[in-house]
Tab-separated table of C-alpha atoms and ligand atoms in Angstrom:
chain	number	residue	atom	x	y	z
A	1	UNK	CA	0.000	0.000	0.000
A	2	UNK	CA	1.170	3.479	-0.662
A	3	UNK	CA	1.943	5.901	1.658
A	4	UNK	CA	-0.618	8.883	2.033
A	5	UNK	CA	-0.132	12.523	2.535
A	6	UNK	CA	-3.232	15.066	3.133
A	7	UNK	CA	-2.902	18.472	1.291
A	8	UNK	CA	-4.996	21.213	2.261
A	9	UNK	CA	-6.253	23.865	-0.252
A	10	UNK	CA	-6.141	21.255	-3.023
A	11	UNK	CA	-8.584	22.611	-4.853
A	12	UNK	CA	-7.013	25.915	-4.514
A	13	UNK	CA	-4.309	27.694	-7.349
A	14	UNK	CA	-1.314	26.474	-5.299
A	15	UNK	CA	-2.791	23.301	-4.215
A	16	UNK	CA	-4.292	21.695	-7.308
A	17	UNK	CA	-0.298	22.228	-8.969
A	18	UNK	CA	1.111	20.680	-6.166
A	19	UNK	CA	-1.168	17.696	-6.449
A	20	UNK	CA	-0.366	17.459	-9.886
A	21	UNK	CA	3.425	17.641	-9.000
A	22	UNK	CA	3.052	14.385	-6.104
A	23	UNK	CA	1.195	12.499	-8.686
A	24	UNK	CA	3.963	12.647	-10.921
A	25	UNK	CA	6.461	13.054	-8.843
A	26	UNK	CA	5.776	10.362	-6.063
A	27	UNK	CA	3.837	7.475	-5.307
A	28	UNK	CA	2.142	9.126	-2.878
A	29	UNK	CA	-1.698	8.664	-2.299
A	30	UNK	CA	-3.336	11.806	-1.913
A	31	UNK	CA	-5.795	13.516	-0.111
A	32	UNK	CA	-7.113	16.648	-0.272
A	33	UNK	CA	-8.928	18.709	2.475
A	34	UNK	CA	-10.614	21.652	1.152
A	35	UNK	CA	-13.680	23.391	1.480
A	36	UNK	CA	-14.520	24.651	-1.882
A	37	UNK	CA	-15.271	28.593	-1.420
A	38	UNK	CA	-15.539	31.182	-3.691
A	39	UNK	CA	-11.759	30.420	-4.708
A	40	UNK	CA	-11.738	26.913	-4.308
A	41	UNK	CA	-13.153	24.881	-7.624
A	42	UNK	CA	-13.174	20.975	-8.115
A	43	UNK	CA	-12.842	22.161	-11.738
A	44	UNK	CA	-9.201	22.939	-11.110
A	45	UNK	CA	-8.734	19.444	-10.462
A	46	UNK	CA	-10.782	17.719	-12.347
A	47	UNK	CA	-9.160	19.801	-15.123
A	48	UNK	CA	-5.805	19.288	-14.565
A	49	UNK	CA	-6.089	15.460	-13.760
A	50	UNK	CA	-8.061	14.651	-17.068
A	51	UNK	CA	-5.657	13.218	-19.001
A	52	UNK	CA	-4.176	10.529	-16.322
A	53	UNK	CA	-5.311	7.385	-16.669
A	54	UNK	CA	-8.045	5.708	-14.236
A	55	UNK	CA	-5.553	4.388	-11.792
A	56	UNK	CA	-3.662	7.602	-11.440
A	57	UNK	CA	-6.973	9.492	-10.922
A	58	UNK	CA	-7.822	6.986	-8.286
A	59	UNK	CA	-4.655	8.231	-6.265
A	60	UNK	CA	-6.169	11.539	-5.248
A	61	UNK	CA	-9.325	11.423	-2.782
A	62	UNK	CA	-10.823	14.642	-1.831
A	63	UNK	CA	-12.492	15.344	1.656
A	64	UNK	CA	-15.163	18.227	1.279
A	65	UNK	CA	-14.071	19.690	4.913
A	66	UNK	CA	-13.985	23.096	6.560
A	67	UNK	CA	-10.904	23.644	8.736
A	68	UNK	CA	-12.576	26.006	10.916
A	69	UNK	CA	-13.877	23.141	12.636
A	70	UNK	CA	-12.172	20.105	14.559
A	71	UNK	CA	-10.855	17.288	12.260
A	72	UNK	CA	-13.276	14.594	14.216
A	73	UNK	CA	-13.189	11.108	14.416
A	74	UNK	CA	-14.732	10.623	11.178
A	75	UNK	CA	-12.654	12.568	9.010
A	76	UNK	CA	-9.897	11.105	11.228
A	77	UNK	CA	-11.458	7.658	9.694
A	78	UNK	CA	-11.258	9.215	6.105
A	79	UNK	CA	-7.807	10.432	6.358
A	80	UNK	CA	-6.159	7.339	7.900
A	81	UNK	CA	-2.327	6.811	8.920
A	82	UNK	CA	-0.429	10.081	7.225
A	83	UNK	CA	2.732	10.453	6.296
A	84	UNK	CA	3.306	13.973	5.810
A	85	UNK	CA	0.845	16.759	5.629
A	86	UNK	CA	1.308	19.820	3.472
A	87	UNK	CA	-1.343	22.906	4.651
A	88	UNK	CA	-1.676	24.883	2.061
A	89	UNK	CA	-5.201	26.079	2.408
A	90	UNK	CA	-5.733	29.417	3.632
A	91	UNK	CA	-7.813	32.744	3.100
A	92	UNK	CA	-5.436	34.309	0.859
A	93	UNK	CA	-7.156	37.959	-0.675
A	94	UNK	CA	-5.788	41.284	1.036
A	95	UNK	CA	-8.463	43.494	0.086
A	96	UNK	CA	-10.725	41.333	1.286
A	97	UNK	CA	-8.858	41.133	4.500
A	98	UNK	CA	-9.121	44.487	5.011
A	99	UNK	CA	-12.968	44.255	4.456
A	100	UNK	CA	-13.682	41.036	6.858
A	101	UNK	CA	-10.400	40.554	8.904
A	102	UNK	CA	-12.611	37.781	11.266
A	103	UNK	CA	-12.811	35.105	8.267
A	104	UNK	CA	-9.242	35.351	7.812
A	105	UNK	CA	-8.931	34.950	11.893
A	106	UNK	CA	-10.855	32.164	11.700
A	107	UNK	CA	-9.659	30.424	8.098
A	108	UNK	CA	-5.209	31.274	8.875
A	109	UNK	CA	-5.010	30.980	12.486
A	110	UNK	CA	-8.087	29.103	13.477
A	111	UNK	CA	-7.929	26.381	10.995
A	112	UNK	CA	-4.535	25.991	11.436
A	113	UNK	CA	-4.998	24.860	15.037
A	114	UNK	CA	-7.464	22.443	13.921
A	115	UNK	CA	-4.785	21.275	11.578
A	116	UNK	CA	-1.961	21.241	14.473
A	117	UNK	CA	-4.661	19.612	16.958
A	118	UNK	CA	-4.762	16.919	14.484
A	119	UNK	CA	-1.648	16.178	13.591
A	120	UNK	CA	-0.215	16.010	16.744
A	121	UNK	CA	-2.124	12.856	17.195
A	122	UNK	CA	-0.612	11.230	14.391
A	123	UNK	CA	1.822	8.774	15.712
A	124	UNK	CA	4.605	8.795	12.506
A	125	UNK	CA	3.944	11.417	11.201
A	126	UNK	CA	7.008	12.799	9.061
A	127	UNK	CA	5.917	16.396	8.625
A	128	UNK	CA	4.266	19.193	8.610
A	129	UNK	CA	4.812	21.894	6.112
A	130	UNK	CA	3.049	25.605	7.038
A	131	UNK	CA	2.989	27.408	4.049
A	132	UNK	CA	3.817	30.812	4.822
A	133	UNK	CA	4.147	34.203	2.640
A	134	UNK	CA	7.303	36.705	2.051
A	135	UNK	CA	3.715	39.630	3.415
A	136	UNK	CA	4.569	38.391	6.939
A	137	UNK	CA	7.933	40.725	6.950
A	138	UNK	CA	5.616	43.441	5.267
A	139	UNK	CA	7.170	46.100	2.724
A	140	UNK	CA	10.790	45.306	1.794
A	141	UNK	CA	11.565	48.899	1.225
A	142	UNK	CA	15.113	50.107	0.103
A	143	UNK	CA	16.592	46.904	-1.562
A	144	UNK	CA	16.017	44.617	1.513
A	145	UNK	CA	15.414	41.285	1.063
A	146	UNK	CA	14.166	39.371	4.349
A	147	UNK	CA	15.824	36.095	5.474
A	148	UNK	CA	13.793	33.544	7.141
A	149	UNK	CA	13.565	34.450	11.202
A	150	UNK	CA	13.404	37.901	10.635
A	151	UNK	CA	11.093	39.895	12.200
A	152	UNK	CA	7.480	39.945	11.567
A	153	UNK	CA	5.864	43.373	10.477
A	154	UNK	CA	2.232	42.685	9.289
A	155	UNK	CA	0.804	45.362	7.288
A	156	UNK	CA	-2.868	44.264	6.889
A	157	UNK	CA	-4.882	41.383	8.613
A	158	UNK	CA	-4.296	38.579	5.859
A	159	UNK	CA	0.073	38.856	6.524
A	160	UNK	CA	-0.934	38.731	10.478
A	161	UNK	CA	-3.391	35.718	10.282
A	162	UNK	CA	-0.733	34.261	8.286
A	163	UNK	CA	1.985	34.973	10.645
A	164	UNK	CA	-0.380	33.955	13.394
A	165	UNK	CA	-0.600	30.248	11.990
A	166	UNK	CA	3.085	30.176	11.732
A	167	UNK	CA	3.715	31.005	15.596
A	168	UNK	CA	1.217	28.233	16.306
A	169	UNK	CA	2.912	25.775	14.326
A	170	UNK	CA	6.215	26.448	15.641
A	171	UNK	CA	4.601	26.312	19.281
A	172	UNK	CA	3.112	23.026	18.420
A	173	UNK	CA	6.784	22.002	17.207
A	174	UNK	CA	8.143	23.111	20.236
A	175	UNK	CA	4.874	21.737	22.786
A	176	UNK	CA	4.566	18.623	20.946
A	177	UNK	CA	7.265	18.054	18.811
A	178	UNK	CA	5.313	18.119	15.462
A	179	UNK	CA	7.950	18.025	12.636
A	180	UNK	CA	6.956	21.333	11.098
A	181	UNK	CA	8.864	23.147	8.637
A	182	UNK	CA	7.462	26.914	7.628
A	183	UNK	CA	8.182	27.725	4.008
A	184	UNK	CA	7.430	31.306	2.948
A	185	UNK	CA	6.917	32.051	-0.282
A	186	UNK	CA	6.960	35.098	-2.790
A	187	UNK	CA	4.544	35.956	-5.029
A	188	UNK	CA	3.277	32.820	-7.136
A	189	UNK	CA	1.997	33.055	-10.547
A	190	UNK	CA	0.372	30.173	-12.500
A	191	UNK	CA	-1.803	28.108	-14.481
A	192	UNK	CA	-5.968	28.338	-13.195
A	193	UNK	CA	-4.919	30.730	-10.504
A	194	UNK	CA	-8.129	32.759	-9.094
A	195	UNK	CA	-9.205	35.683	-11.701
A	196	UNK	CA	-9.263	38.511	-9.008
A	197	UNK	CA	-5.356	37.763	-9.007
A	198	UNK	CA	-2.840	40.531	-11.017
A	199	UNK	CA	-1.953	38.631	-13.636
A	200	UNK	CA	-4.681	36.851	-15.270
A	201	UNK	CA	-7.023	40.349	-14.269
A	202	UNK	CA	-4.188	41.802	-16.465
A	203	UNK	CA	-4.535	39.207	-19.441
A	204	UNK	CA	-8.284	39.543	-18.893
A	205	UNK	CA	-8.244	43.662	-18.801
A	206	UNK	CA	-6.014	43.459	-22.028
A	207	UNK	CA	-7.688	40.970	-24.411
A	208	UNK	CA	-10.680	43.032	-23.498
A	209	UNK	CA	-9.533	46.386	-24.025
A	210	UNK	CA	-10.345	47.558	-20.765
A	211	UNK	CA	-7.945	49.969	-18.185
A	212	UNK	CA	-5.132	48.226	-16.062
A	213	UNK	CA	-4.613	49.774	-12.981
A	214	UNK	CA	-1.471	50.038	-11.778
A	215	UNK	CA	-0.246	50.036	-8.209
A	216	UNK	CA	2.531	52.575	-7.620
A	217	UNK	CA	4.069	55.359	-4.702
A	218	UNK	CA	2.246	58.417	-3.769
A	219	UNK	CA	4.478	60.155	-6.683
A	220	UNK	CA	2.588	57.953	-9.259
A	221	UNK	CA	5.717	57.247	-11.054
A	222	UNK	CA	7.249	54.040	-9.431
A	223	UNK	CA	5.118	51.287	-9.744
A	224	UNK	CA	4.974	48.383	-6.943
A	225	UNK	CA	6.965	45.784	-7.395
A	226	UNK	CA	7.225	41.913	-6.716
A	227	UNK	CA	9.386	38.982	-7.135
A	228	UNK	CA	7.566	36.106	-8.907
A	229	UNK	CA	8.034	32.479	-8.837
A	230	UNK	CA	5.896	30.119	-11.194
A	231	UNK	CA	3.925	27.579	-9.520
A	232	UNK	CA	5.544	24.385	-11.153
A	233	UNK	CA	8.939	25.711	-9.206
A	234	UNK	CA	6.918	26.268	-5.723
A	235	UNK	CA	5.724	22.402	-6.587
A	236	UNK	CA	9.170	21.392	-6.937
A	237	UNK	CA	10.684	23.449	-3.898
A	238	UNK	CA	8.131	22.167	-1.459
A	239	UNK	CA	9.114	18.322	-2.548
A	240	UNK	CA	12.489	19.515	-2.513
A	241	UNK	CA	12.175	20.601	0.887
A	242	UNK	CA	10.763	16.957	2.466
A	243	UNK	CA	13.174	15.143	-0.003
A	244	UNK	CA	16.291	16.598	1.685
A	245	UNK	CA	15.124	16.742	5.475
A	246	UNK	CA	19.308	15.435	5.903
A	247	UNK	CA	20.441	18.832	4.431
A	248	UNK	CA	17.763	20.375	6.474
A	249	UNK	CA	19.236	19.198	9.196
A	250	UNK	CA	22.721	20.532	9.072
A	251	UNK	CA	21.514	24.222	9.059
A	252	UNK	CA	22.276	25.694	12.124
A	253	UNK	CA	19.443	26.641	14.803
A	254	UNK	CA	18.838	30.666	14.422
A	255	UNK	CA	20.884	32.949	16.473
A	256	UNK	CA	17.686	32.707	19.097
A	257	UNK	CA	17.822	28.992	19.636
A	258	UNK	CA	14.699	28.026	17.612
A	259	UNK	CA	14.565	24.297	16.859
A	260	UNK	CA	11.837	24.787	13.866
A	261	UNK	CA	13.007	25.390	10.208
A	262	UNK	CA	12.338	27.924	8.378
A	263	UNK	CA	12.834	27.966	4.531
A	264	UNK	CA	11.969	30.771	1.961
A	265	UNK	CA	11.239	29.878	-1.575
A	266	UNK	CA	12.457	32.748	-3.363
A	267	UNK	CA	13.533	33.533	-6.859
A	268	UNK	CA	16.124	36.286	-7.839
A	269	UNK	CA	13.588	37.938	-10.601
A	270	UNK	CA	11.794	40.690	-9.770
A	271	UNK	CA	9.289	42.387	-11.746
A	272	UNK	CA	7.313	45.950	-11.280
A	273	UNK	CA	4.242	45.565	-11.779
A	274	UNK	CA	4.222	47.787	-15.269
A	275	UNK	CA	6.288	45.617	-16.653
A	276	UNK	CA	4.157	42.425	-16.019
A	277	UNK	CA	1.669	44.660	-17.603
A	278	UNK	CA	3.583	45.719	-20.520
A	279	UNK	CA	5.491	41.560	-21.358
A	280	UNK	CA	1.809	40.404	-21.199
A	281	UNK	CA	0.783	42.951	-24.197
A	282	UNK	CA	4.003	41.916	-25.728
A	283	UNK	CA	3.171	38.501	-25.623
A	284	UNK	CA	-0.494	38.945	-26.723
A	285	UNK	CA	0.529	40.934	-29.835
A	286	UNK	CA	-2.119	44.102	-27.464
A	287	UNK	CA	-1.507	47.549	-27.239
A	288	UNK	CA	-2.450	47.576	-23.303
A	289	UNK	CA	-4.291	50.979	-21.788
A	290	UNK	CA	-3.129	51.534	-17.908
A	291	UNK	CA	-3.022	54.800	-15.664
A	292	UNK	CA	-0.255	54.552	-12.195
A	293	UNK	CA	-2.280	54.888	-9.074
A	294	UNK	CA	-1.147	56.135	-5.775
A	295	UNK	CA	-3.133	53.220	-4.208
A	296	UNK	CA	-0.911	52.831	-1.248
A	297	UNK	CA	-1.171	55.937	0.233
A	298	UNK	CA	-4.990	56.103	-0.148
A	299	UNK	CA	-5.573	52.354	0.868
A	300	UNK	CA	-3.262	51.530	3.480
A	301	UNK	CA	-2.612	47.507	3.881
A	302	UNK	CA	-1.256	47.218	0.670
A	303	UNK	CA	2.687	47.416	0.246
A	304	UNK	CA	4.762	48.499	-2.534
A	305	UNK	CA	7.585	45.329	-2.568
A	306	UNK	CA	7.985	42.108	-0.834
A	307	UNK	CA	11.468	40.648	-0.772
A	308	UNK	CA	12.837	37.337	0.394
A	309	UNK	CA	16.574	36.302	1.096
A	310	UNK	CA	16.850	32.897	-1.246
A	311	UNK	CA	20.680	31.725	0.013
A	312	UNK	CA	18.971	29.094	2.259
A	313	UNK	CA	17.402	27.566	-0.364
A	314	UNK	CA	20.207	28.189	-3.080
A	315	UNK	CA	22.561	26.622	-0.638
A	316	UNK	CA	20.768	23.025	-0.472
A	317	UNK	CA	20.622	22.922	-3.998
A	318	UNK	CA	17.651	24.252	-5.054
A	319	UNK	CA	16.554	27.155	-7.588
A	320	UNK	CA	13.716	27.693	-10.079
A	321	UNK	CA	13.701	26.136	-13.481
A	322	UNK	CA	12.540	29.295	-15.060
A	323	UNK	CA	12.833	33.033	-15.111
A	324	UNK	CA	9.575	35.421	-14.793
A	325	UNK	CA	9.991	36.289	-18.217
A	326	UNK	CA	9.636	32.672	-19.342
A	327	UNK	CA	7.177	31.864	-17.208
A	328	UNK	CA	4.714	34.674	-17.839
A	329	UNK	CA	5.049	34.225	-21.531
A	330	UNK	CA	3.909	30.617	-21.189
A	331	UNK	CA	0.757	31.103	-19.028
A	332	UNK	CA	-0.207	34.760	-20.868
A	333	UNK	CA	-0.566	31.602	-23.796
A	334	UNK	CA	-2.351	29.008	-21.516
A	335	UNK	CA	-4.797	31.958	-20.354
A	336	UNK	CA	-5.106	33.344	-24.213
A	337	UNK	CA	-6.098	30.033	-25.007
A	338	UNK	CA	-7.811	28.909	-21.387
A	339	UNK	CA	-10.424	32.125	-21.575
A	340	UNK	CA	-12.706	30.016	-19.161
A	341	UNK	CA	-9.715	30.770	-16.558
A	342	UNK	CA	-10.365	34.635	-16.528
A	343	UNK	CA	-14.021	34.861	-15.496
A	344	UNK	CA	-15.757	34.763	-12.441
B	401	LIG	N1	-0.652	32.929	-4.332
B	401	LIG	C1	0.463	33.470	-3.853
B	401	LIG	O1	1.110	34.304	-4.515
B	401	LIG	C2	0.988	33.045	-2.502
B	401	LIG	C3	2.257	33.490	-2.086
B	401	LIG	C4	2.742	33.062	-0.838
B	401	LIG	C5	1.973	32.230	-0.037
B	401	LIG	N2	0.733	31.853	-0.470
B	401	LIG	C6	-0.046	30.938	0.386
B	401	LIG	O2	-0.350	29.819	-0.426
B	401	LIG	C7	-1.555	29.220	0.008
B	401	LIG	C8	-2.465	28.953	-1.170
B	401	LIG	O3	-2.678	30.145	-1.890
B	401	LIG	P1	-3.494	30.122	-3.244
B	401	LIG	O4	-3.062	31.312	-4.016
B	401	LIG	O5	-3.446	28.789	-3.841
B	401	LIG	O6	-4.973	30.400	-2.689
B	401	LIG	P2	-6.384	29.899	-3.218
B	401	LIG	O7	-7.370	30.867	-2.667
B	401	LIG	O8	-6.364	29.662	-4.683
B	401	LIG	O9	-6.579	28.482	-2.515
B	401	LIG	C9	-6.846	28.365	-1.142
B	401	LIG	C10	-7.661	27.108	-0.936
B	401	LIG	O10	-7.850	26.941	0.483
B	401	LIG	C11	-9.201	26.564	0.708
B	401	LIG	N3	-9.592	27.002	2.058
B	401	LIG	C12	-9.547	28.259	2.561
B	401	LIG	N4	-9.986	28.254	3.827
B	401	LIG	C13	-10.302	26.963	4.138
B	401	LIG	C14	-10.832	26.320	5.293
B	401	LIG	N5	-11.159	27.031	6.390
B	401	LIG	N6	-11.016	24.978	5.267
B	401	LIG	C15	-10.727	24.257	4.138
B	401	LIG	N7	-10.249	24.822	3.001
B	401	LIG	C16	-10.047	26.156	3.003
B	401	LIG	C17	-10.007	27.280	-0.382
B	401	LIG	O11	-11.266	26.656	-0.625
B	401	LIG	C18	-9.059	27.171	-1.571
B	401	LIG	O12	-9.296	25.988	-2.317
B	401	LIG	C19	-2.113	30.132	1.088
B	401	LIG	O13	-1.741	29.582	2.337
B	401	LIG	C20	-1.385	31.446	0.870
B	401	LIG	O14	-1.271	32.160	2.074
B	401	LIG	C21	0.221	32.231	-1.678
């Protein structure tokens, strides 16, 4: 019998790749533990899994479940003995945040609990991955680029529910010796991510003719900027990560004595967000229309540039298989061709 792993969110952007990575990847049986809300959609799976045969199809089992509540005894059943768990899920929009900073309370720090409560039962479990964000350091102003036990500095609800989860996991590593590792990652682009995200609005906006808003400074002249990693990488980082727990090992505890590791998946490409704008109307053959907007000052929450440190990473081995450029050229295609993708 194969061994099993449970990831959550599968039916999210990050999680349905992911999937899609184990099954080809592993022999892992899978099992997903999502809820399906507004931004989760079966479709994303049933989608990407249709061209694997039967018996590869029958790897992945998917448990309609909202973490908000306990994982009881009959999920428990469901699940069965677990291997590793990856917990992916989360509440994941800032402006909506902002709007209802409870849900994200309950879906990033409550949920998360659930998840801990849960797997702290679990006799062999191997571990525990937390899948963090580069938001939790908040703006990386003036070139810095955050390593991973730096200090948190939460700009809007969504970076502090996030950071929230990740103190609880690292208590429950500490209380109860669950083998978590945090990963924190930097802005993820992708095949069937959720429409409402930057760059498929911006395909959307620009096969359509309509205005692209651009988020820039209060002098409307420097737009935000990010550093992007494509989804198939975050995949392969994240199985990285579990495949070379021995290399783990060796790095040193932080300067503060923490036992938990940290590890940020980072690229070295960074990207304003005009110029995501302006390769996607390249790559479409459009002539895009967008206006800069000051919509930092006049929305606070929102921060200009995120920046992680990727050494840690780099230094085990690992680095993306693709610039921005070549990534964002390949899914502005997929999403030319995809169109289903951009609506909601
Ligand atoms: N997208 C990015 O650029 C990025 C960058 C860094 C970190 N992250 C993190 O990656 C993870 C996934 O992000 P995504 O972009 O795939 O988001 P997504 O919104 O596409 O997917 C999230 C999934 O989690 C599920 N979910 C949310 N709350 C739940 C709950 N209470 N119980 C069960 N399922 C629940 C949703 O139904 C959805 O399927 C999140 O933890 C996010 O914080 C994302």
């Amino acid at each position: 019998m194969s061994e099993k792993v449970v990831v959550t969110g599968g039916a999210g952007f990050i999680g349905h790749v992911f999937i899609k990575h184990l099954i080809e990847n592993t022999k892992f049986e899978i099992i997903s533990i999502d809820r399906l809300d507004y931004s989760g959609n079966l479709n994303r799976i049933s989608d990407m899994m249709q061209n694997y045969d039967a018996d590869t199809q029958s790897r992945v089992k998917i448990i309609h479940h909202d973490l908000k509540a306990e994982i009881n005894n009959l999920v428990q059943s469901q699940i069965g003995d677990v291997k590793h768990i990856f917990h992916i899920a989360a509440s994941s929009h800032v402006d909506r945040a902002i709007e209802d900073p409870m849900t994200f309370v309950q879906d990033n720090v409550v949920a998360t609990c659930n998840l801990l409560n849960y797997a702290r039962q679990i006799n062999d479990l191997e571990t525990f991955v937390y899948f963090s964000t580069d938001e939790v350091f908040g703006p990386a102003l003036g070139g810095v680029k955050f390593k991973e036990w730096d200090r948190y500095n939460s700009t809007n609800p969504y970076s502090a529910s996030k950071a929230g989860g990740e103190e609880l996991a690292i208590a429950f590593h500490n209380t109860y010796d669950v083998p978590v590792i945090i990963t924190h990652c930097m802005n993820v682009f992708g095949e069937r991510q959720h429409p409402e995200k930057f760059i498929p609005n911006t395909v959307w906006k620009a096969l359509n003719n309509e205005k692209i808003i651009i988020h820039a400074d209060s002098t409307k002249s420097s737009p935000g900027s990010r550093h992007y990693v494509h989804v198939d990488d975050v995949a392969d980082a994240v199985l990285f990560i579990i495949n070379n727990k021995e290399k783990l090992k060796e790095i040193p505890d932080d300067q503060y004595g923490a036992k938990c590791k940290k590890i940020n998946i980072a690229s070295s490409f960074e990207m304003n967000n005009l110029e995501v704008a302006e390769s996607i109307s390249k790559y479409l053959g459009l002539v895009i229309d967008y206006e800069l907007v000051d919509f930092h000052s006049t929305r606070p929450g929102h921060d200009l540039r995120y920046a992680l440190d990727d050494s840690l990473i780099a230094s085990m081995g690992w680095k993306p298989s693709k610039s921005t450029q070549e990534g964002l050229e390949q899914v502005t295609k997929w999403y030319s061709e995809n169109q289903e993708w951009l609506k909601f």
